[in-house]
C-alpha positions in Angstrom: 7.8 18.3 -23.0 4.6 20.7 -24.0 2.9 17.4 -25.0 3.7 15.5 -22.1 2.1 18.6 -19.8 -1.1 18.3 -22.3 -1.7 14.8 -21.5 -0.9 14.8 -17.6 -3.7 13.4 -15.9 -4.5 16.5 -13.7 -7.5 15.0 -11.9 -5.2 12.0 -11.0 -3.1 15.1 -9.3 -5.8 16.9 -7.4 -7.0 13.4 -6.3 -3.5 12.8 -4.6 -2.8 16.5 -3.6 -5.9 16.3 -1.6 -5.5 13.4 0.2 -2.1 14.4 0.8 -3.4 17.6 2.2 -6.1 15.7 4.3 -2.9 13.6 5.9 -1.3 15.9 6.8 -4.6 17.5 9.1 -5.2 14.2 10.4 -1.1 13.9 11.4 -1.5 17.1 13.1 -4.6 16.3 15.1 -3.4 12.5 15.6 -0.4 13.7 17.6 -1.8 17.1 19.0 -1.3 17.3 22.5 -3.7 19.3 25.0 -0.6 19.5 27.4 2.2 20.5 24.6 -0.8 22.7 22.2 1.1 21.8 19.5 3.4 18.2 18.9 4.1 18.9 15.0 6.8 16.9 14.9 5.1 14.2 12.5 3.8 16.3 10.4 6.9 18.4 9.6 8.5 15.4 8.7 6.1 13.9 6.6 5.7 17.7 4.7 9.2 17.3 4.1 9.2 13.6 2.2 5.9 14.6 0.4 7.7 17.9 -1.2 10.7 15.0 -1.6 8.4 13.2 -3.1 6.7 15.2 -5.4 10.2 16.5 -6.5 11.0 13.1 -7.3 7.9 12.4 -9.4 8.4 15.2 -11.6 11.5 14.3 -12.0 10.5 11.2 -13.4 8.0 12.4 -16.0 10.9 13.1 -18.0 11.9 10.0 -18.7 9.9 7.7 -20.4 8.4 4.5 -18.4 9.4 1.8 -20.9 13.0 2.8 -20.4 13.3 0.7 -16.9 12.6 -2.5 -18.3 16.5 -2.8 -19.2 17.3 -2.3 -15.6 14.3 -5.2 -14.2 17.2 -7.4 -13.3 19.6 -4.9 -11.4 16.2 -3.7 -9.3 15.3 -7.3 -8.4 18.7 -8.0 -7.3 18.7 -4.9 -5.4 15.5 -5.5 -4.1 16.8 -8.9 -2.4 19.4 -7.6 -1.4 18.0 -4.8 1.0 15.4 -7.3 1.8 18.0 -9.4 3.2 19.9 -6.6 4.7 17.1 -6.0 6.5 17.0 -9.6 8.0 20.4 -9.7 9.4 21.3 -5.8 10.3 17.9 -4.4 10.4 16.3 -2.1 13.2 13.8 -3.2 15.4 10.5 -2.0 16.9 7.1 -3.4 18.1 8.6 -6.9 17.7 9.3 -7.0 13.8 12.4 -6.0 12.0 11.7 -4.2 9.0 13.8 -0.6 9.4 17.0 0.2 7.9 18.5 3.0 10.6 20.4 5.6 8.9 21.5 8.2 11.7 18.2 10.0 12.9 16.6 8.2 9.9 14.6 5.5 9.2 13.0 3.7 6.4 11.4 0.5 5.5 12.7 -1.3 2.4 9.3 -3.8 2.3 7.6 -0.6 1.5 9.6 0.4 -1.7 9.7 -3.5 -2.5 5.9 -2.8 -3.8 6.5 -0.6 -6.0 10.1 -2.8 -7.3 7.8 -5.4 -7.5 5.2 -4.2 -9.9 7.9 -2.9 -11.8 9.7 -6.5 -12.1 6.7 -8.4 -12.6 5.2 -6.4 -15.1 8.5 -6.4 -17.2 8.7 -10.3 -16.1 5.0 -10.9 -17.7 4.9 -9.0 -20.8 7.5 -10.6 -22.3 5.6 -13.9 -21.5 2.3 -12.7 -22.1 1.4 -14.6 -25.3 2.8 -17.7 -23.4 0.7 -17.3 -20.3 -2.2 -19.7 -21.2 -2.1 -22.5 -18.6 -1.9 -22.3 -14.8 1.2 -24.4 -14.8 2.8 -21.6 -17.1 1.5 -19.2 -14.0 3.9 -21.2 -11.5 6.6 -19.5 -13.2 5.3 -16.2 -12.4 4.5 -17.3 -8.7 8.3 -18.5 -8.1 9.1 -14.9 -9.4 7.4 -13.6 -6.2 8.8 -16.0 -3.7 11.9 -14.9 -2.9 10.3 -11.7 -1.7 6.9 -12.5 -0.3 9.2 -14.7 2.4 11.9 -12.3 3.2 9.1 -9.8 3.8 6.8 -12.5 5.7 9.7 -13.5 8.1 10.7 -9.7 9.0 6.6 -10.5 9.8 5.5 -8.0 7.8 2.2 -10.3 6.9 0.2 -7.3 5.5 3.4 -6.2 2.9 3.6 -9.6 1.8 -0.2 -10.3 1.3 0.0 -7.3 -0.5 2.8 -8.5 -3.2 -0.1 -11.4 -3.9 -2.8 -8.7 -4.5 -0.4 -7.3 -7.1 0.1 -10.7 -8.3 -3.7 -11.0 -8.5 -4.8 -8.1 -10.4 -2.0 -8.6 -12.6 -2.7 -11.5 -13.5 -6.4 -11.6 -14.4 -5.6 -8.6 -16.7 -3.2 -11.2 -18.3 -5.7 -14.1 -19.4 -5.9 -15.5 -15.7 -8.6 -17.9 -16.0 -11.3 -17.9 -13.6 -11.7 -21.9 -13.1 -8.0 -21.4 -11.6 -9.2 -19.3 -8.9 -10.9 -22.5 -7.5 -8.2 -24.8 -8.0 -6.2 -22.4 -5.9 -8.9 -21.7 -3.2 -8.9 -25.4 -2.9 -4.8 -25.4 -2.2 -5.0 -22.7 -0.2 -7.6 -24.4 2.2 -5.4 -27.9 1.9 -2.6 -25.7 3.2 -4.8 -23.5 6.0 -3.5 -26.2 9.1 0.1 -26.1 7.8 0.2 -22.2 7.6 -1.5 -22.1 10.9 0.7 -24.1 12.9 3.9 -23.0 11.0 3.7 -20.2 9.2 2.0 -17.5 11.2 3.3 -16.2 14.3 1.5 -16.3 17.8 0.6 -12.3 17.3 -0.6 -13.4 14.0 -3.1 -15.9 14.9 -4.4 -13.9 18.1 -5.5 -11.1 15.4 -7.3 -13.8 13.3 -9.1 -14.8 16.8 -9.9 -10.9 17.7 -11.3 -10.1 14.5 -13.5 -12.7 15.1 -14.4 -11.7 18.3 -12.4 -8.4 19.7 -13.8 -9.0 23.3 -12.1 -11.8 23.6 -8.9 -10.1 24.2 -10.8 -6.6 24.8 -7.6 -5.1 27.0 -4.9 -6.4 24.5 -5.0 -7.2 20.7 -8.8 -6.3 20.4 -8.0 -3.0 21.8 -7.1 -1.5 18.8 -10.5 -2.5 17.4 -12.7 -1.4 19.7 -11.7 1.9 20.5 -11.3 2.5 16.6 -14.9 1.2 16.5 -15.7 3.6 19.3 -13.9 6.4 17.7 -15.7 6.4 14.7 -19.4 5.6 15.7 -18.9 8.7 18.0 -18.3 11.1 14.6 -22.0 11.0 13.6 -22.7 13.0 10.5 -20.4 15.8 10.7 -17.8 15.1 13.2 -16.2 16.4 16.5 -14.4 18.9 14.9 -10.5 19.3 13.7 -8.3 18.6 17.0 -11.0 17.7 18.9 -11.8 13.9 18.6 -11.2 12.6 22.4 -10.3 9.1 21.9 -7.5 10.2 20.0 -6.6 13.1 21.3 -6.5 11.8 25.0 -4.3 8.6 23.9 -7.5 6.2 24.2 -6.7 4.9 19.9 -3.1 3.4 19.9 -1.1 4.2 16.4 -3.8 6.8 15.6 -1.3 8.3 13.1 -0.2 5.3 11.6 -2.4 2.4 11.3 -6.0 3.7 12.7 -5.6 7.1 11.1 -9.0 6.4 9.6 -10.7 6.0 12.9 -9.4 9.5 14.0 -10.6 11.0 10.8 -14.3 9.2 11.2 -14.3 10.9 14.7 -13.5 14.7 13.7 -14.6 14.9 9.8 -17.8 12.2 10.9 -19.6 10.4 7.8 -19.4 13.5 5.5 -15.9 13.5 6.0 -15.2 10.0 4.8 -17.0 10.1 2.2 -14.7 12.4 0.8 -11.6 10.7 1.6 -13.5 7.5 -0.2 -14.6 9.9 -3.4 -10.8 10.9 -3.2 -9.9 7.1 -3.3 -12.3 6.0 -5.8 -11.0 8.8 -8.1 -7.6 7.5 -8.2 -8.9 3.7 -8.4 -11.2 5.2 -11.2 -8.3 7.1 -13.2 -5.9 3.9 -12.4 -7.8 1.7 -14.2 -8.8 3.7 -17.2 -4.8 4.8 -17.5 -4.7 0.7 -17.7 -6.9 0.7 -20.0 -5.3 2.7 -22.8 -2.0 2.1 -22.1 -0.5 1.5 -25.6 1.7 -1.1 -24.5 1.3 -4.8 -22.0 4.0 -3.4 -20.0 1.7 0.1 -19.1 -1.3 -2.0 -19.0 0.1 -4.5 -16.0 2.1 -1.6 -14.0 -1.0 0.5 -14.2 -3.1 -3.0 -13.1 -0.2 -3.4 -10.3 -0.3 0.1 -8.6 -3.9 0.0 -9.2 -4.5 -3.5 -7.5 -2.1 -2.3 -4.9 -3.8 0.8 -4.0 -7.2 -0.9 -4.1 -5.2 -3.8 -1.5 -4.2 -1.1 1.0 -7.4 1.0 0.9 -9.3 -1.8 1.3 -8.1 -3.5 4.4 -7.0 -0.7 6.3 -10.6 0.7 6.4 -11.7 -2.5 6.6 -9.4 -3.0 9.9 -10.7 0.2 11.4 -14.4 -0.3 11.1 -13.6 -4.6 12.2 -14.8 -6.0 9.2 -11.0 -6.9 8.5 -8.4 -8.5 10.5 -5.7 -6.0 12.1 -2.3 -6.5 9.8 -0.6 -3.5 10.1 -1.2 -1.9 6.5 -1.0 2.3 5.8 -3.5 3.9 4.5 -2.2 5.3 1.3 -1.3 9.3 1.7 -3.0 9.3 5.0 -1.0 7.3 7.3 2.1 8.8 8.7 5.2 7.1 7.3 8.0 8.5 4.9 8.5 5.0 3.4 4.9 4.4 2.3 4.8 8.1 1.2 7.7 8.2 -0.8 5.9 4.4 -2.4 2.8 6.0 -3.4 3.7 8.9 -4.9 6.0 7.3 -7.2 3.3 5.0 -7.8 1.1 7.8 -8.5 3.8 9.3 -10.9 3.9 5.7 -12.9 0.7 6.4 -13.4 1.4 9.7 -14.8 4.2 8.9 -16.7 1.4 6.0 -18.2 -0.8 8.6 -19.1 1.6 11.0 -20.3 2.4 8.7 -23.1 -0.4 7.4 -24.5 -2.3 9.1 -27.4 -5.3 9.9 -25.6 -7.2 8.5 -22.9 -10.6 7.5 -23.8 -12.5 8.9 -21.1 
């Protein structure tokens, strides 16, 4: 166990404990009300899940990574299973189903499908690996994903699901994934744009795709979000309004500023200095991701450390991109800032795969 503690990647830690920290501000200040002085609900509870979490993670440093592969079919079963739970029995809000209610407690299983899903591809792939040298022999690995990417699609959840195919992705290029197949499957993706259009994505769906185009066409409804997020940040400047007192989000004028447009509200009190910090935090992790997939003395470690990576990279990427309209609005967390005990609990497992990566390889190269 001493070794293991020697070879922890401890600015992989600090990376995550600061963002966490950061979250937990921006909670705090997302749902602070002039009226009440103090609405801390929110970020009590998502204290709570992140020592949960963090409990969890260490927990799992014991044990050694490769030992899960012998359970990859029990965890995809399982993860169908909930997924499909979900779709008969599961709790609705905002006009998706994707909770599981439990009491005063709710979770969403599409959010620990992510992390089961790196898991079960990247046991899935390695023992094909040496086999993987055609795109036909890629289908295989495609209809792996399937089942999953549509349960999740039809809770909608469009932003969980596209984020199983960046998984996919990453994972795959680290593979051999050739990059004359990337054409072949722009060109089927295109073939297929009308048929997803008119049956695949709902109404909602399709008015976000016309917003992020142009948010004034709908300035009062879906390009709300968008515009006031916009507004929210371009009013930070350089160093911010101050913790607690950013007034779109403070006087209700940015919907789901603790969820989904937590970004905006930290543009608005931290201002451009303060991003940058969050996106030097984020780059870190993407940074010690990659190099943990790097050395990873096994396929196996190298694709789940590609996965989590790709995944992070996925989640980071749109949801800024959403905030600042440069990205359609799909409804993805910001990883460690968003409130949400699901995608919490998600990440910092993640982040302790990573660890757990680390931890056994014989050194890290830099």
């Amino acid at each position: 166990m001493k070794e293991l503690l020697k070879r922890i990647d401890w600015i992989l830690i600090v990376s995550t404990l600061a963002l966490m920290g950061y979250g937990l501000m921006l909670i705090y200040s997302a749902t602070y009300n002039y009226a009440q002085v103090a609405n801390s609900w929110h970020m009590q509870r998502q204290t709570i899940f992140m020592f949960v979490g963090i409990v969890l993670a260490a927990i799992s440093l014991a044990f050694d990574y490769r030992g899960v592969k012998q359970y990859i079919i029990y965890l995809y079963s399982f993860n169908i299973l909930m997924l499909l739970f979900v779709m008969f029995f599961g709790h609705s809000q905002l006009g998706a189903q994707r909770w599981i209610q439990i009491g005063s407690l709710s979770f969403q299983p599409s959010e620990f499908s992510k992390l089961i899903i790196v898991i079960c591809l990247a046991s899935f792939m390695e023992r094909r690996i040496e086999w993987l040298v055609d795109f036909v022999d890629y289908l295989k690995v495609f209809a792996f994903l399937f089942i999953p990417f549509i349960l999740v699609l039809k809770q909608p959840d469009l932003g969980t699901s596209l984020s199983f195919l960046a998984i996919l992705i990453g994972m795959a290029f680290v593979s051999g994934f050739r990059y004359k197949w990337i054409v072949r499957l722009a060109i089927g993706f295109a073939a297929l744009a009308p048929a997803l259009w008119h049956f695949v994505l709902q109404d909602y769906q399709k008015l976000r795709i016309k917003v992020f185009l142009n948010p004034e066409l709908d300035p009062f409804g879906s390009g709300y979000h968008v515009i006031q997020s916009k507004i929210a940040i371009g009013s930070g400047g350089l160093f911010g309004k101050g913790w607690l007192s950013g007034t779109q989000s403070q006087l209700n004028f940015l919907p789901e500023n603790h969820t989904d447009f937590i970004f905006a509200v930290a543009g608005e009190e931290f201002g451009f200095i303060g991003v940058c910090i969050i996106l030097l935090l984020y780059l870190v992790i993407i940074w010690r991701g990659i190099v943990i997939a790097i050395n990873a003395e096994d396929d196996f470690g190298m694709l789940l450390a590609t996965g989590i990576t790709s995944m992070f990279m996925f989640h980071i990427f749109v949801n800024i991109g959403m905030t600042i309209g440069i990205m359609p609005v799909t409804g993805v967390p910001l990883p460690f800032l968003s409130y949400g005990v699901s995608s919490l609990i998600t990440n910092i497992m993640s982040v302790a795969v990573l660890l757990n990566i680390a931890a056994r390889n014989s050194e890290l190269l830099f």
